[in-house]
GROMACS .gro file of C-alpha atoms in nm:
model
  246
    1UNK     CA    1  -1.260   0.598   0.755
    2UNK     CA    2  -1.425   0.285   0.870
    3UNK     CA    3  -1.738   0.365   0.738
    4UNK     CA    4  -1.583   0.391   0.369
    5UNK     CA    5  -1.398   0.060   0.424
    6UNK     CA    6  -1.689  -0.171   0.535
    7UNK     CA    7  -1.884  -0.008   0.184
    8UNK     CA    8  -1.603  -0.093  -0.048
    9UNK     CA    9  -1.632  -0.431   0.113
   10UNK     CA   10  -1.951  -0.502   0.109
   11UNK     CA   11  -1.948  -0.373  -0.242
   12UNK     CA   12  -1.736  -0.604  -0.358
   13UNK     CA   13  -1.923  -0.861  -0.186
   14UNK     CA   14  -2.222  -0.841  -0.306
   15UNK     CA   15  -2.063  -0.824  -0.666
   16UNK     CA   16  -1.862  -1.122  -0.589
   17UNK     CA   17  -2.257  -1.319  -0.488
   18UNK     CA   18  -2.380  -1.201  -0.787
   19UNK     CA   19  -2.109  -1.347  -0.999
   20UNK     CA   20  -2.129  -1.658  -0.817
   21UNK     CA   21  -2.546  -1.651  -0.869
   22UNK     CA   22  -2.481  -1.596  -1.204
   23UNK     CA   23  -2.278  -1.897  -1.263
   24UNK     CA   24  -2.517  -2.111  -1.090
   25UNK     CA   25  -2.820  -2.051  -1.303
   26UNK     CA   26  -2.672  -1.874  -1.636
   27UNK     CA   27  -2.649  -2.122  -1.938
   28UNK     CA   28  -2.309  -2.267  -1.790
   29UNK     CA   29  -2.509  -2.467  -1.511
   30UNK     CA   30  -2.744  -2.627  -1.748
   31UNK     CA   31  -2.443  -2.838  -1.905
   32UNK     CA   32  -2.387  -3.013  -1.539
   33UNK     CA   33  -2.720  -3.130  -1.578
   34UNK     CA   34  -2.806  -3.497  -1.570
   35UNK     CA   35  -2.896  -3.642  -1.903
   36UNK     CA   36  -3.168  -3.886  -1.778
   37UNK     CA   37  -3.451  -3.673  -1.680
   38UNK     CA   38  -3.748  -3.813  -1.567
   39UNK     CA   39  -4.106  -3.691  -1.721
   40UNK     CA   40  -4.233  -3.371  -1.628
   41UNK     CA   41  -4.543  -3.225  -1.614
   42UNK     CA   42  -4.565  -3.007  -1.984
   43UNK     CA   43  -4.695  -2.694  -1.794
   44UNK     CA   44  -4.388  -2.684  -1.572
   45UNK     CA   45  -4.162  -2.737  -1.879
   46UNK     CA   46  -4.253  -2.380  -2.003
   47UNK     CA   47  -4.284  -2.207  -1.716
   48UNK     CA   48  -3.874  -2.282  -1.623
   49UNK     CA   49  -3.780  -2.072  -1.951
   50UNK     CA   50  -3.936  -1.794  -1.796
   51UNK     CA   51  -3.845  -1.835  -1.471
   52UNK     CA   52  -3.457  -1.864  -1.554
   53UNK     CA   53  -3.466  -1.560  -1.751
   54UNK     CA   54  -3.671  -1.354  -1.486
   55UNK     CA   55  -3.368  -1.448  -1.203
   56UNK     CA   56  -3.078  -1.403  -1.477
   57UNK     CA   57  -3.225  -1.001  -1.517
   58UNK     CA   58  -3.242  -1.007  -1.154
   59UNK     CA   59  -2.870  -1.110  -1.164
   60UNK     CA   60  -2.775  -0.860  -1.429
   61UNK     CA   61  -2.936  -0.589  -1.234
   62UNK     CA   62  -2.783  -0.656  -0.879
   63UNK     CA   63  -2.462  -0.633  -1.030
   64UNK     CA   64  -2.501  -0.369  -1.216
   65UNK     CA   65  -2.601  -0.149  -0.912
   66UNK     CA   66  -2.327  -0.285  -0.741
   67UNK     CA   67  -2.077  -0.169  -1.018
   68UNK     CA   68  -2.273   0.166  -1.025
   69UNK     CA   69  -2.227   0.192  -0.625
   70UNK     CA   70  -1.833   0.101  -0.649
   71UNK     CA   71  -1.793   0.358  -0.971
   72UNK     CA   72  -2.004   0.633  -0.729
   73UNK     CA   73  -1.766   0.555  -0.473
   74UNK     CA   74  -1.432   0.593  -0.635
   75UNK     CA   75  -1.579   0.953  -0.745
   76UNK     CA   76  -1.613   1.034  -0.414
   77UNK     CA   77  -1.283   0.850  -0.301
   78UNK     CA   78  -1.147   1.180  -0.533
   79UNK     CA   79  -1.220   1.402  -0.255
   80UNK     CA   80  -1.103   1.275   0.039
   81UNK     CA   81  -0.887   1.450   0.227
   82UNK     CA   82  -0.675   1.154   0.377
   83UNK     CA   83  -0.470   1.031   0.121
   84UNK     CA   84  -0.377   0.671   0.308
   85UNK     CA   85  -0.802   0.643   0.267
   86UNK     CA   86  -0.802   0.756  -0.085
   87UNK     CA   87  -0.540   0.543  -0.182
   88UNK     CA   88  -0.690   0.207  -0.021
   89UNK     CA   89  -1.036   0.290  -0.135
   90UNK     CA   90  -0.953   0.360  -0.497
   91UNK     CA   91  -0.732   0.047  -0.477
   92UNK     CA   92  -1.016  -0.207  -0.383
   93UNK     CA   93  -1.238  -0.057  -0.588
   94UNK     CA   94  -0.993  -0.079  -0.913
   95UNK     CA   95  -0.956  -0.479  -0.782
   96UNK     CA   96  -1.378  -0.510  -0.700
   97UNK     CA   97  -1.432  -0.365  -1.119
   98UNK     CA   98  -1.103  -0.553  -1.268
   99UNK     CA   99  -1.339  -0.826  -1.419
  100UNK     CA  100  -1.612  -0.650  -1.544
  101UNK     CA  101  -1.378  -0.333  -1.625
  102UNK     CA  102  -1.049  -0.356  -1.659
  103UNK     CA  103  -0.965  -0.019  -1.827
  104UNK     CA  104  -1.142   0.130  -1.553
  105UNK     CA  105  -1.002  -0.057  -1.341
  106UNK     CA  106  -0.658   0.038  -1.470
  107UNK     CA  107  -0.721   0.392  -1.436
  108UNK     CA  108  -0.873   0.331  -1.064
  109UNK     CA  109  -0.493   0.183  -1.007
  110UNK     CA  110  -0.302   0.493  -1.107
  111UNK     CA  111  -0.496   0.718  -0.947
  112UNK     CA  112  -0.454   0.467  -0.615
  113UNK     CA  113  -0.067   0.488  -0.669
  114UNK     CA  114  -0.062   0.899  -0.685
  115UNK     CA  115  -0.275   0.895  -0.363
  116UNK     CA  116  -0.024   0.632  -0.200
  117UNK     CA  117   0.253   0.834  -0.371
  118UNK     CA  118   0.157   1.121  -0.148
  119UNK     CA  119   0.069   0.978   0.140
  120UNK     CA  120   0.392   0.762   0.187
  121UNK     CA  121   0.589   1.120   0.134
  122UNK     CA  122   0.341   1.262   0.433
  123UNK     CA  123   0.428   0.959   0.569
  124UNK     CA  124   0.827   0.973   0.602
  125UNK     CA  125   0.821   1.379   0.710
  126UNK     CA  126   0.636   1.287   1.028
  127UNK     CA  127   0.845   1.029   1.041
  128UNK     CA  128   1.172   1.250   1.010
  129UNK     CA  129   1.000   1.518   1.243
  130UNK     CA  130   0.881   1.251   1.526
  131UNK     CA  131   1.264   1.088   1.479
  132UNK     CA  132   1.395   1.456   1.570
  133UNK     CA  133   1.200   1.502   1.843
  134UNK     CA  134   1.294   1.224   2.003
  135UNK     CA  135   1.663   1.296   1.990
  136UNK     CA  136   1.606   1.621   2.128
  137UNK     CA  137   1.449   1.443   2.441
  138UNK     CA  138   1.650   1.155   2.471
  139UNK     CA  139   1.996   1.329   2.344
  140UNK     CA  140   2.025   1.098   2.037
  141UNK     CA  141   1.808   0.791   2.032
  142UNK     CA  142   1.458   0.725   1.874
  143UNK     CA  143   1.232   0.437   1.862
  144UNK     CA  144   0.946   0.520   1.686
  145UNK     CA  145   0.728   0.290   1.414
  146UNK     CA  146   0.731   0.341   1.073
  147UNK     CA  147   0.423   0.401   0.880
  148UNK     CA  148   0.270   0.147   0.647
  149UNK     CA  149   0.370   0.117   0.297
  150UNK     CA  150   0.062   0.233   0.071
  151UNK     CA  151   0.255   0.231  -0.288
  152UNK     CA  152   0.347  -0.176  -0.144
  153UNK     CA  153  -0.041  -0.224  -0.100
  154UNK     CA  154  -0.118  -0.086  -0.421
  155UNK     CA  155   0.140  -0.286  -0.586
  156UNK     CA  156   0.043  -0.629  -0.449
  157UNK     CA  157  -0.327  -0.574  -0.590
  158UNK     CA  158  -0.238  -0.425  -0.924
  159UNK     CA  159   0.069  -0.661  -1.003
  160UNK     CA  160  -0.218  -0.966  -0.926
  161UNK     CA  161  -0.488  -0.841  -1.204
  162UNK     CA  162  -0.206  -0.706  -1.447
  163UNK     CA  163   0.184  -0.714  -1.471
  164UNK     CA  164   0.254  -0.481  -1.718
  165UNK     CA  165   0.086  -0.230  -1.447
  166UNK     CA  166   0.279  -0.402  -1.174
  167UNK     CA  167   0.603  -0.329  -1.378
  168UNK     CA  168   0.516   0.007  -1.470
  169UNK     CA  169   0.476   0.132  -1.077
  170UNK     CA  170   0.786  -0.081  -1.003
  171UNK     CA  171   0.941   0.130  -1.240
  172UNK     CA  172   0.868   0.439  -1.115
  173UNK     CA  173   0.968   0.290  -0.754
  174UNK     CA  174   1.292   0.235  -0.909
  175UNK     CA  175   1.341   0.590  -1.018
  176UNK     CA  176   1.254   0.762  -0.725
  177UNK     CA  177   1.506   0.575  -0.535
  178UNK     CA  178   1.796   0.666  -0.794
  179UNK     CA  179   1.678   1.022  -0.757
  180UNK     CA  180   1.685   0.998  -0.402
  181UNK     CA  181   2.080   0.876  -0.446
  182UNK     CA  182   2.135   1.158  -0.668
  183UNK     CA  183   1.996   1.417  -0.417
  184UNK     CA  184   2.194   1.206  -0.117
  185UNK     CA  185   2.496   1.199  -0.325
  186UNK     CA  186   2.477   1.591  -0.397
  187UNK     CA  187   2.377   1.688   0.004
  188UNK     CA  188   2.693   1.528   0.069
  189UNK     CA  189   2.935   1.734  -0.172
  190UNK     CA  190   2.759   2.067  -0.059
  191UNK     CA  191   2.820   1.973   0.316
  192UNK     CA  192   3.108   1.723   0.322
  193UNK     CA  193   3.064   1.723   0.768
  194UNK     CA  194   2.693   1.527   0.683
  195UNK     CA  195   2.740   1.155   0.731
  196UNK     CA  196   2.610   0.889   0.478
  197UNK     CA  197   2.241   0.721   0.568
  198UNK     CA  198   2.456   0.436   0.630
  199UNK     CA  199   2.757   0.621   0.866
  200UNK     CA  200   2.449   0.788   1.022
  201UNK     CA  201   2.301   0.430   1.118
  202UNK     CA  202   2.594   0.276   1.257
  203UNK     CA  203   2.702   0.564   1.456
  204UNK     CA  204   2.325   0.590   1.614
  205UNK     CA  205   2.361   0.201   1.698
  206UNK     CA  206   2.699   0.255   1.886
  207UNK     CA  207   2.569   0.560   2.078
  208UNK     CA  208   2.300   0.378   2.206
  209UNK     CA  209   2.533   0.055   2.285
  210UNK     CA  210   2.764   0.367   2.462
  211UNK     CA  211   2.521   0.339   2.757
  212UNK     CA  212   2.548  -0.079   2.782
  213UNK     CA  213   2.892  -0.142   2.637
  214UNK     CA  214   3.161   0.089   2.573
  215UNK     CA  215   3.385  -0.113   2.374
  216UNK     CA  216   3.101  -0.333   2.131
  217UNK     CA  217   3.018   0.098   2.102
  218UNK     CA  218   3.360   0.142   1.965
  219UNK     CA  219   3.356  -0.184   1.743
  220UNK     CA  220   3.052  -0.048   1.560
  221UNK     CA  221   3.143   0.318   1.573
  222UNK     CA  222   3.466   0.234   1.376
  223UNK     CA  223   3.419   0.165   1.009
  224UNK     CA  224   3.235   0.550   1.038
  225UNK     CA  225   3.507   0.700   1.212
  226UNK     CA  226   3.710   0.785   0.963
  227UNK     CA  227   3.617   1.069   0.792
  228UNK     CA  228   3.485   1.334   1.013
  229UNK     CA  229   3.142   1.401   0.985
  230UNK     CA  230   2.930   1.546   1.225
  231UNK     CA  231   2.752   1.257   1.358
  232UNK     CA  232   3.098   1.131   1.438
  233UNK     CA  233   3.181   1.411   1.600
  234UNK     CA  234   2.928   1.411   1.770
  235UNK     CA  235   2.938   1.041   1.944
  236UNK     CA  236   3.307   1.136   1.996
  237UNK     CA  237   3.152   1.429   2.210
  238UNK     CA  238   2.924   1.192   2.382
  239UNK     CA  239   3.192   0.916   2.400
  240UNK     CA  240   3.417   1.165   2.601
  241UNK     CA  241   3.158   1.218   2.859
  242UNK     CA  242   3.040   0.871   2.927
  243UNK     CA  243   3.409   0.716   2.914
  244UNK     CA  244   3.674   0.972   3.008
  245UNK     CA  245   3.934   0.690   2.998
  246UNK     CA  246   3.858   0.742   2.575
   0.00000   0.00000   0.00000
């Protein structure tokens, strides 16, 4: 994984010298040139013609073996198994070819944002499956890290070169979050005893204060105490044991 990260950016390095090469002896640096030149020598005078166009196809060539390296990379970005890598590579590459490319570029994005797509759901089940096992040890309370946001990455770079493609991932960001309400909204009708994502929160929270503070517990616990779900139930359970006085 490394390996594939220090290429991409030395890729887009060495584009970025040739660029900057190119600007300082294509025909854009001879207009910065003083006006009052002294004399010269008529054999060097026709030997600078040739040697500016000799180091402008040396120019043209670096690059384009540079853009040929980062094109042969996001081909082989296609078969990597690690999604989080696919998705990073085929998003620095998309923002390396952006000037030179942009439709390729474009198309480097999306296929970045499926990869992150995929990855950030891989992401959030080991996640949920880490959170559970957890619980089970600790009999209801998990700390664990969450995983970085790949579609956000994406997003950032695409939304700099292009904000009708920013928009467009936005929008589909925006959709899978109202389908993730509809889903939520639906688990909870088919099993009225499961508590809200929000209910669920609070009621964590106050268990874990049950161990510190019984009665800021009890403060939090309350809003989500009154419809009975099972993760009320459940800290009622728990609540019983540590305070019998409850």
């Amino acid at each position: 994984m490394r390996q594939s990260f220090f290429c991409v950016a030395a890729l887009c390095l060495l584009i970025s010298l040739t660029y900057t090469a190119y600007a300082q002896t294509g025909p854009g640096a001879q207009a910065s040139e003083p006006k009052n030149i002294a004399p010269v020598n008529s054999n060097t005078t026709k030997s600078e013609p040739k040697e500016d166009a000799e180091a402008a196809r040396i120019i043209r060539e670096r690059r384009a073996n540079a853009q040929s390296l980062l094109i042969s990379l996001a081909s082989d970005a296609g078969s990597f198994k690690d999604q989080r890598l696919r998705a990073r590579t085929l998003a620095r590459v998309a923002d390396a070819l952006w000037e030179t490319d942009p439709e390729r570029g474009r198309t480097l994005f999306r296929r970045a944002w499926d990869a992150a797509e995929t990855a950030d759901k891989e992401s959030q089940q080991r996640l949920q499956e880490e959170i559970q096992q957890q619980k089970a040890k600790t009999g209801g309370n998990a700390a664990v890290s969450g995983p970085p946001d790949l579609r956000g990455e994406v997003l950032r770079l695409a939304a700099r070169r292009d904000r009708a493609l920013g928009e467009e991932f936005l929008g589909k960001l925006k959709s899978e979050k109202q389908q993730e309400s509809i889903e939520a909204a639906d688990k909870l009708k088919s099993n009225p005893l499961n508590a809200s994502e929000t209910q669920g929160q609070r009621l964590n929270l106050a268990r874990q204060l049950l161990d510190t503070d019984v009665e800021r517990a009890l403060q939090f616990a309350d809003p989500a105490l009154g419809s009975v779900t099972m993760d009320a139930l459940d800290f009622l359970s728990y609540l019983r044991e540590r305070d019998a006085a409850a």
